[in-house]
Short mmCIF file of C-alpha atoms in Angstrom, two decimals:
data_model
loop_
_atom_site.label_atom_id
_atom_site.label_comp_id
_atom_site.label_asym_id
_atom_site.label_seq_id
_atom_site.Cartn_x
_atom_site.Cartn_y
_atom_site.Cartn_z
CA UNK A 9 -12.99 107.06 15.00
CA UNK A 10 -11.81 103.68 16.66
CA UNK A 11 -8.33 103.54 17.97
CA UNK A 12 -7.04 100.46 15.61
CA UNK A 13 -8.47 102.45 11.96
CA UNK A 14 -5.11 104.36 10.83
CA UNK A 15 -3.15 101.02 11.93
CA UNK A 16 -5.59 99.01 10.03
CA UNK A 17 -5.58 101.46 6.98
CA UNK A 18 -2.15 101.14 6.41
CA UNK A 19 -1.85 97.41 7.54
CA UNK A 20 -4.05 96.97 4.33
CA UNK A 21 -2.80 99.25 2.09
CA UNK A 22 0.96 98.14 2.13
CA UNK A 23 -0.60 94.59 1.76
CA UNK A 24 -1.89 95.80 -1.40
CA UNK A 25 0.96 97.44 -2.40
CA UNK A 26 2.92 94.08 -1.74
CA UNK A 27 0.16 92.22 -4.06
CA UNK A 28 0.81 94.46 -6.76
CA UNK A 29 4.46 93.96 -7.17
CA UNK A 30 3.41 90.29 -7.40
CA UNK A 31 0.83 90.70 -10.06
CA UNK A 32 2.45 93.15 -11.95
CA UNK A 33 4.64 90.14 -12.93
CA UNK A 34 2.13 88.11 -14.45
CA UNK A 35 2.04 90.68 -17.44
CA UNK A 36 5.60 88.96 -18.14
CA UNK A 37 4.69 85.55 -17.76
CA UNK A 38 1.51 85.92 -19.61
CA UNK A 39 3.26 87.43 -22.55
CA UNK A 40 6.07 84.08 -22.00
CA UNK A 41 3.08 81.38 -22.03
CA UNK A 42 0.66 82.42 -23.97
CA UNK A 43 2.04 82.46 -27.32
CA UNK A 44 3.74 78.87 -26.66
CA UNK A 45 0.33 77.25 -25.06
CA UNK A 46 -2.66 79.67 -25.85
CA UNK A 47 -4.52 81.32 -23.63
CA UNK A 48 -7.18 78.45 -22.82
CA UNK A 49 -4.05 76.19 -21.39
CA UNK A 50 -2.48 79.15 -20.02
CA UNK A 51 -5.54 80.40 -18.35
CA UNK A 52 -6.66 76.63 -17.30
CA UNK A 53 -3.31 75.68 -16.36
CA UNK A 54 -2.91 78.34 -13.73
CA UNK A 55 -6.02 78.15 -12.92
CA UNK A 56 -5.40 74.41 -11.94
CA UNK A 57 -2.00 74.77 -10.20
CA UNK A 58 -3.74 77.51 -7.65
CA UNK A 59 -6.60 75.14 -7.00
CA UNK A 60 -3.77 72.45 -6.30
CA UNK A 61 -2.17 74.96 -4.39
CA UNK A 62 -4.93 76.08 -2.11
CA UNK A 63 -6.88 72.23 -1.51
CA UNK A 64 -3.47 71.28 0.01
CA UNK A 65 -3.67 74.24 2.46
CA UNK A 66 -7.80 73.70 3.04
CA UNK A 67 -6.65 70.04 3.58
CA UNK A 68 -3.71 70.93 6.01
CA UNK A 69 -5.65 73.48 7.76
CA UNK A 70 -8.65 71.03 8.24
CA UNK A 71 -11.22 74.18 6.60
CA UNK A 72 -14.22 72.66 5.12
CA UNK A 73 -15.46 73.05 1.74
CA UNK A 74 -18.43 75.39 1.31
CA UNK A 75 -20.31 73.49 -1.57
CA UNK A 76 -23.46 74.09 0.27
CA UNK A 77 -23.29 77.65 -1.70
CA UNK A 78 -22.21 76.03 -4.99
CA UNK A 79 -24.66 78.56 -6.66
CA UNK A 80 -22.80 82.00 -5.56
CA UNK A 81 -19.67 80.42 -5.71
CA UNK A 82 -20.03 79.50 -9.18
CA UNK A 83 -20.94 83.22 -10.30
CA UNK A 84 -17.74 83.80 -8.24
CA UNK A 85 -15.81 82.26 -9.73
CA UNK A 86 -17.02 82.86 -13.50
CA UNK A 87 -16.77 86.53 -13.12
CA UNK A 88 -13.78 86.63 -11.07
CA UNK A 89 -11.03 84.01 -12.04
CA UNK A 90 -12.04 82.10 -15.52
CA UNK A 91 -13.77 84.92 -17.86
CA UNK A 92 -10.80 87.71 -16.66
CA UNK A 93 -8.11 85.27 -17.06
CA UNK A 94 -9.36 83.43 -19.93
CA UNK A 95 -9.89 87.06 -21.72
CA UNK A 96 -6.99 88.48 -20.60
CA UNK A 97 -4.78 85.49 -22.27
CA UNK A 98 -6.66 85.61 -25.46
CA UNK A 99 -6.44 89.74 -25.84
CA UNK A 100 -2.63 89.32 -25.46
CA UNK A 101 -1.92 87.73 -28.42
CA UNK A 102 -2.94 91.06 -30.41
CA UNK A 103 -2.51 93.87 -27.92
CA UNK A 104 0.56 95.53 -27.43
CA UNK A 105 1.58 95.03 -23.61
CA UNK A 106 0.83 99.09 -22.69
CA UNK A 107 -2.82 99.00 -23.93
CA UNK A 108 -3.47 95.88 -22.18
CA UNK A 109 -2.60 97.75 -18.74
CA UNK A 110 -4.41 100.53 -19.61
CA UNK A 111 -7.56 98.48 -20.12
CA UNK A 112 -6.77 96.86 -17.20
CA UNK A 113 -7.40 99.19 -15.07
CA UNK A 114 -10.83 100.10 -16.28
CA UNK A 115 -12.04 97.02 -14.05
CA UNK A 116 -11.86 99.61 -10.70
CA UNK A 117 -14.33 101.67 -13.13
CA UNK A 118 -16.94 98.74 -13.02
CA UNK A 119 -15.74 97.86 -9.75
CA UNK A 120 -17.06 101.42 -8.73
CA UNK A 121 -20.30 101.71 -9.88
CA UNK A 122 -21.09 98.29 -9.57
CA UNK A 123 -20.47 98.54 -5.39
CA UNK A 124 -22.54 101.85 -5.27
CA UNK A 125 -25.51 100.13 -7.36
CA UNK A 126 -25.34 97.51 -5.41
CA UNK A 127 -24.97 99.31 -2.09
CA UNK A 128 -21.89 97.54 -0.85
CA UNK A 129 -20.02 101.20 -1.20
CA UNK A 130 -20.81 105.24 -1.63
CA UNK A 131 -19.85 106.70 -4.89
CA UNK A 132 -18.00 109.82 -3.80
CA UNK A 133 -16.31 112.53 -5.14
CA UNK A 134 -12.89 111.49 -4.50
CA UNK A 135 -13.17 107.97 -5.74
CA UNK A 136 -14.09 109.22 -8.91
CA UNK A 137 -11.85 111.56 -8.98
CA UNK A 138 -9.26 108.55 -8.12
CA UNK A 139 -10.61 106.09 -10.34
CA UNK A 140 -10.18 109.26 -13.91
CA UNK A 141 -6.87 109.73 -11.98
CA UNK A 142 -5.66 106.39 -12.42
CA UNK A 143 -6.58 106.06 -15.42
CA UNK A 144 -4.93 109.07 -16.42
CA UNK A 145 -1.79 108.13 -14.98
CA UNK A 146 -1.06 104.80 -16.57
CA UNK A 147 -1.69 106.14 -19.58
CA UNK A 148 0.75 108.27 -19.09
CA UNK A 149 3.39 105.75 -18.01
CA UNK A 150 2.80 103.27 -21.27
CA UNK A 151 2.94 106.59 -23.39
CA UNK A 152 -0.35 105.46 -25.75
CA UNK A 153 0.81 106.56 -28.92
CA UNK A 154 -1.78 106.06 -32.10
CA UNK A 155 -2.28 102.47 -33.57
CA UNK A 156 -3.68 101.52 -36.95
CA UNK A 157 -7.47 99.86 -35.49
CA UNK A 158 -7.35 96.86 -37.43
CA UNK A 159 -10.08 94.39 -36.59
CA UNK A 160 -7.94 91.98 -34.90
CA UNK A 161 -6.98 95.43 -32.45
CA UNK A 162 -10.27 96.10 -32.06
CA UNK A 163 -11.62 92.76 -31.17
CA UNK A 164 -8.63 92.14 -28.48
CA UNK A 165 -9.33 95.37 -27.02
CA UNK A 166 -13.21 95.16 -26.24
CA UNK A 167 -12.61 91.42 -25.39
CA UNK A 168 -9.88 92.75 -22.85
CA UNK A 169 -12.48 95.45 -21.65
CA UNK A 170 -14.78 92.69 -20.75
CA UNK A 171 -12.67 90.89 -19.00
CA UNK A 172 -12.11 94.32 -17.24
CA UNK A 173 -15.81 94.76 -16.64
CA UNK A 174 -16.47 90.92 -15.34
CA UNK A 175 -13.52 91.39 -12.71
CA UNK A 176 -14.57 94.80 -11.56
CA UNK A 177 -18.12 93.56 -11.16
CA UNK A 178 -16.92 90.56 -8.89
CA UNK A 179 -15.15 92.68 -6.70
CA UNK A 180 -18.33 93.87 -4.51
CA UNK A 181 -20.26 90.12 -4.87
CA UNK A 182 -16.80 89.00 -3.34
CA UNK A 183 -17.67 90.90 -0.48
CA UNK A 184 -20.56 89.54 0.34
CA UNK A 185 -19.19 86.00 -0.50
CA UNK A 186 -16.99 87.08 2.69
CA UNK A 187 -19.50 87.99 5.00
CA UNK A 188 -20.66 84.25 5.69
CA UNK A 189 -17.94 82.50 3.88
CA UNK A 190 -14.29 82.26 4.94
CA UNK A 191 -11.95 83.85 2.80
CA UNK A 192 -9.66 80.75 2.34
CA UNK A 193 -12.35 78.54 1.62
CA UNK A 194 -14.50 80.55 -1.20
CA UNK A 195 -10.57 81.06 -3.01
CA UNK A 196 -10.17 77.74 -2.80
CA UNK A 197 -14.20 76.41 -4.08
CA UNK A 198 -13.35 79.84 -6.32
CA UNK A 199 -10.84 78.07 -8.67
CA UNK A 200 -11.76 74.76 -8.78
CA UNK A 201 -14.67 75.70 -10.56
CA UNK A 202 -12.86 77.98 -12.77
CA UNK A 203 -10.81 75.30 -13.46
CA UNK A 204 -13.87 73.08 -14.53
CA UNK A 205 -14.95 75.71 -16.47
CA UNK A 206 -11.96 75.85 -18.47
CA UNK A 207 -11.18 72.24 -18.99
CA UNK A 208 -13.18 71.57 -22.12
CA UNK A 209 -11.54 74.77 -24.23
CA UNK A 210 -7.88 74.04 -22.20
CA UNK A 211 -8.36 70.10 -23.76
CA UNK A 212 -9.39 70.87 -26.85
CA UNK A 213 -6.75 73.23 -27.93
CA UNK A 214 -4.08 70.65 -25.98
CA UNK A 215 -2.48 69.13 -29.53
CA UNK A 216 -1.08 72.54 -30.67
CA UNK A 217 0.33 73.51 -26.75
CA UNK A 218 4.18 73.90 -27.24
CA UNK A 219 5.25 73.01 -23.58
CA UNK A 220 8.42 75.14 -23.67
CA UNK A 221 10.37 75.35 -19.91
CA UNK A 222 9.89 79.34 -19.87
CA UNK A 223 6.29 78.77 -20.62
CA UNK A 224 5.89 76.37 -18.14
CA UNK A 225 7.76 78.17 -15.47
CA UNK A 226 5.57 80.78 -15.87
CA UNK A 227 2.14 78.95 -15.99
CA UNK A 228 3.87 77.26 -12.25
CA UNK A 229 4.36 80.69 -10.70
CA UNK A 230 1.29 81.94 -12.08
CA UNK A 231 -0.49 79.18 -10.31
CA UNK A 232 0.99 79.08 -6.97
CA UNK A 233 2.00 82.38 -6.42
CA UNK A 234 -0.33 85.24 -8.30
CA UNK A 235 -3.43 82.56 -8.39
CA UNK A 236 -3.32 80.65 -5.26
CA UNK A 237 -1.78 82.58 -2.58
CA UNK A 238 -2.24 85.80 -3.78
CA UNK A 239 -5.63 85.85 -4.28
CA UNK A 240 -6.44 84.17 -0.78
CA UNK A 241 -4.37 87.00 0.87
CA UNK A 242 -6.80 89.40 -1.82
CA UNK A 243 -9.51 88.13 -0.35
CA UNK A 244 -8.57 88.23 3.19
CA UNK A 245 -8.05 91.77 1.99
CA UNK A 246 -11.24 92.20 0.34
CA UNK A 247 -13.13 91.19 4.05
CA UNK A 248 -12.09 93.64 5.87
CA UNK A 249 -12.01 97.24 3.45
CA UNK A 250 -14.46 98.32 0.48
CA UNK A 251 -14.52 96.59 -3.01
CA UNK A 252 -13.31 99.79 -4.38
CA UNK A 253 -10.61 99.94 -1.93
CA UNK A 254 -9.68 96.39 -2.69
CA UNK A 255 -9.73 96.60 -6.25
CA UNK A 256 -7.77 99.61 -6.38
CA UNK A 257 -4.84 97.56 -6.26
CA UNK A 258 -5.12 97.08 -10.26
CA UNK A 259 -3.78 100.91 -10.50
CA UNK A 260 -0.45 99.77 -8.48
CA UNK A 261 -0.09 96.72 -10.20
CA UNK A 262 0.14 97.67 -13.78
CA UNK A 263 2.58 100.59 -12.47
CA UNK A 264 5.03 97.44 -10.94
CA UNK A 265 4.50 95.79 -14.36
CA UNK A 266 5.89 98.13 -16.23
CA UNK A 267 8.93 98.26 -13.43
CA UNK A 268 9.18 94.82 -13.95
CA UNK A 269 9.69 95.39 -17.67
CA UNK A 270 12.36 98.28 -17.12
CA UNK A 271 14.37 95.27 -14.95
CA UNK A 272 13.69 91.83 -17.04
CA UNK A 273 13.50 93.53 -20.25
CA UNK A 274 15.34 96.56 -20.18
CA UNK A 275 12.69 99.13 -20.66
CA UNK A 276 13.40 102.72 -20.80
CA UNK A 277 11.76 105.30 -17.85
CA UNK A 278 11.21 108.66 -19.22
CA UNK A 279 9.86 111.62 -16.82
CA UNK A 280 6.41 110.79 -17.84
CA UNK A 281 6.88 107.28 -16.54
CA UNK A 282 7.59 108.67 -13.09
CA UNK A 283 4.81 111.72 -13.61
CA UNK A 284 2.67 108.94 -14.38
CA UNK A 285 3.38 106.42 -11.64
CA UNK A 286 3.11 109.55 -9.14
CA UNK A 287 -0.21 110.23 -10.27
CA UNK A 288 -1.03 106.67 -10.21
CA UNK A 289 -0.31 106.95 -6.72
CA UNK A 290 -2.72 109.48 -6.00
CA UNK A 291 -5.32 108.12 -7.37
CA UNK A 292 -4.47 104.68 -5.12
CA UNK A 293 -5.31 107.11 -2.03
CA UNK A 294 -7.90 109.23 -3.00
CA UNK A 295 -9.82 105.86 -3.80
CA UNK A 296 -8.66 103.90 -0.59
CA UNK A 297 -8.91 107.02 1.58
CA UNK A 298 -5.50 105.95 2.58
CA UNK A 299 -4.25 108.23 5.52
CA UNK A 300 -1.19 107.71 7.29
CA UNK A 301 -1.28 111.02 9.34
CA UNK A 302 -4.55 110.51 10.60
CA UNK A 303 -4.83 110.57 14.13
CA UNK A 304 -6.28 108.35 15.96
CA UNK A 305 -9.19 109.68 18.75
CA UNK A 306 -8.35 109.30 22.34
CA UNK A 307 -9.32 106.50 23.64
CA UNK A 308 -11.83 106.59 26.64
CA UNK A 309 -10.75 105.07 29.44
CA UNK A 310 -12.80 101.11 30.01
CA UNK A 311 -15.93 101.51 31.59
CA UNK A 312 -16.65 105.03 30.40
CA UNK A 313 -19.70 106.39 28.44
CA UNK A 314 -18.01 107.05 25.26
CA UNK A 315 -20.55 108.64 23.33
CA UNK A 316 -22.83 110.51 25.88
CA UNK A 317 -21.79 112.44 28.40
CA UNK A 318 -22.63 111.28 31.81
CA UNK A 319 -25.30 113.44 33.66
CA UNK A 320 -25.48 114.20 36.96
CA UNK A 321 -28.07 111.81 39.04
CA UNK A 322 -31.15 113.70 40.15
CA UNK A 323 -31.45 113.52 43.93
CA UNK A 324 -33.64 111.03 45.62
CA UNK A 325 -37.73 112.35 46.11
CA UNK A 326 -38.41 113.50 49.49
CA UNK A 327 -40.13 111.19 51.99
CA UNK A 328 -42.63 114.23 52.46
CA UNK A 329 -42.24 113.87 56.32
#
């Protein structure tokens, strides 16, 4: 094992953990704009504000644009930014905030066995184990209790599962994206076409937008923070561990969603909340193969065969005199 792994695993890991405390807001300010704007404008809107956000940083920085793979960056950014967060809005208006993070977290289930079919990650025991572990858990915390399946409830909840299943598949095309495409610039191409994509629908349903100041506050953080910085530090992320790994921040953020709750809106904890976000925990390292008591192998000294041992030199042939 190289020297730098157990400082990179948990470099990485408490960056995720910081990224879900950020996005475990957004299930506030989703549930603040949404109703007020709908979820085309809401989606669209900070959609827009991150592309904003991240073409002033690609201009500051001097990057350059990578439209000369406008074909995979479309997919990109279909699958990963305007189908999840154009579903996600829209399923909110009927579900009932605790199923929504529930199905949330079935996108590290795609996410899974979308990597192994696609060979960008092994399907082992543990992450399976991790990814029915996970699920288990946040269920626990939101304490599903039974709901009369009206049609509306069962519409939001299959159109929330496939915005589930379109972000979990991106996760492992994302990593390719990042193996001959900066991570900056493909967040950046990333939601400006989202942004295009959402236009039309965001226009259209513009006349019956309430702009209220809590819904637009929340559209602007949104935008800046969970859409355009966030996601470029994701995908710096996402370059340098597994999909699964990477994705596996979903578990962690609908745990700091419902912490959120407990502080903005006065949510009760029971003791299955923290059973729950214990187990959720679990599950977050048996799928990242987080491990901070590895130790690190010994480093060989420089110049040194490190993986063969070095063999004695025969001695020279005999001049036969």
């Amino acid at each position: 094992m190289p020297h730098n792994v157990r400082h990179m695993q948990n470099k990485y890991f408490a960056q995720l953990a910081g990224l879900s405390i950020l996005w475990g807001a957004t299930f506030l300010f989703t549930r603040v704009a949404t109703p007020e704007i709908g979820p085309s404008l809401t989606a669209a809107g900070r959609i827009g504000l991150g592309a904003a956000t991240l073409a002033l940083i690609m201009t500051f920085t001097r990057h350059r644009w990578p439209w000369q793979h406008w074909r995979a960056l479309a997919v990109l950014a279909a699958l990963g930014i305007a189908g999840p967060h154009f579903l996600y809005a829209w399923s909110s208006l009927y579900l009932p905030a605790g199923y929504s993070a529930v199905l949330s977290v079935t996108s590290v289930m795609f996410g899974t066995f979308v990597s192994a079919w696609l060979r960008e990650d092994v399907l082992t025991r543990s992450k399976v184990f991790g990814c029915i572990a996970g699920f288990s858990g946040v269920a626990l915390v939101v304490q599903l209790g039974p709901m009369r399946p009206t049609p509306e409830l069962v519409v939001a909840a299959m159109v929330a599962i496939a915005g589930s299943a379109l972000s979990g598949a991106s996760a492992p095309l994302l990593k390719r994206a990042t193996k001959y495409m900066e991570p900056l610039a493909i967040t950046a191409a990333m939601h400006v076409i989202a942004f295009g994509l959402l236009l039309p629908s965001a226009a259209w349903t513009l006349p019956d937008a309430r702009f209220t100041p809590a819904a637009l506050a929340s559209v602007a953080i949104m935008g800046v923070c969970t859409s355009g910085l966030a996601y470029w530090a994701y995908m710096r992320i996402v370059q340098k561990v597994s999909p699964i790994a990477a994705l596996s921040s979903t578990f962690m953020a609908t745990i700091s969603g419902i912490i959120w709750g407990h502080l903005v809106l006065d949510e009760k904890f029971t003791g299955t909340t923290y059973a729950g976000g214990l187990l959720v925990l679990a599950a977050t390292v048996l799928v990242t193969g987080f491990n901070p008591w590895r130790r690190p192998a010994p480093v060989p000294p420089v110049g040194a065969a490190a993986d063969t041992p070095t063999s004695p030199r025969p001695p020279p042939p005999s001049s036969g005199r």
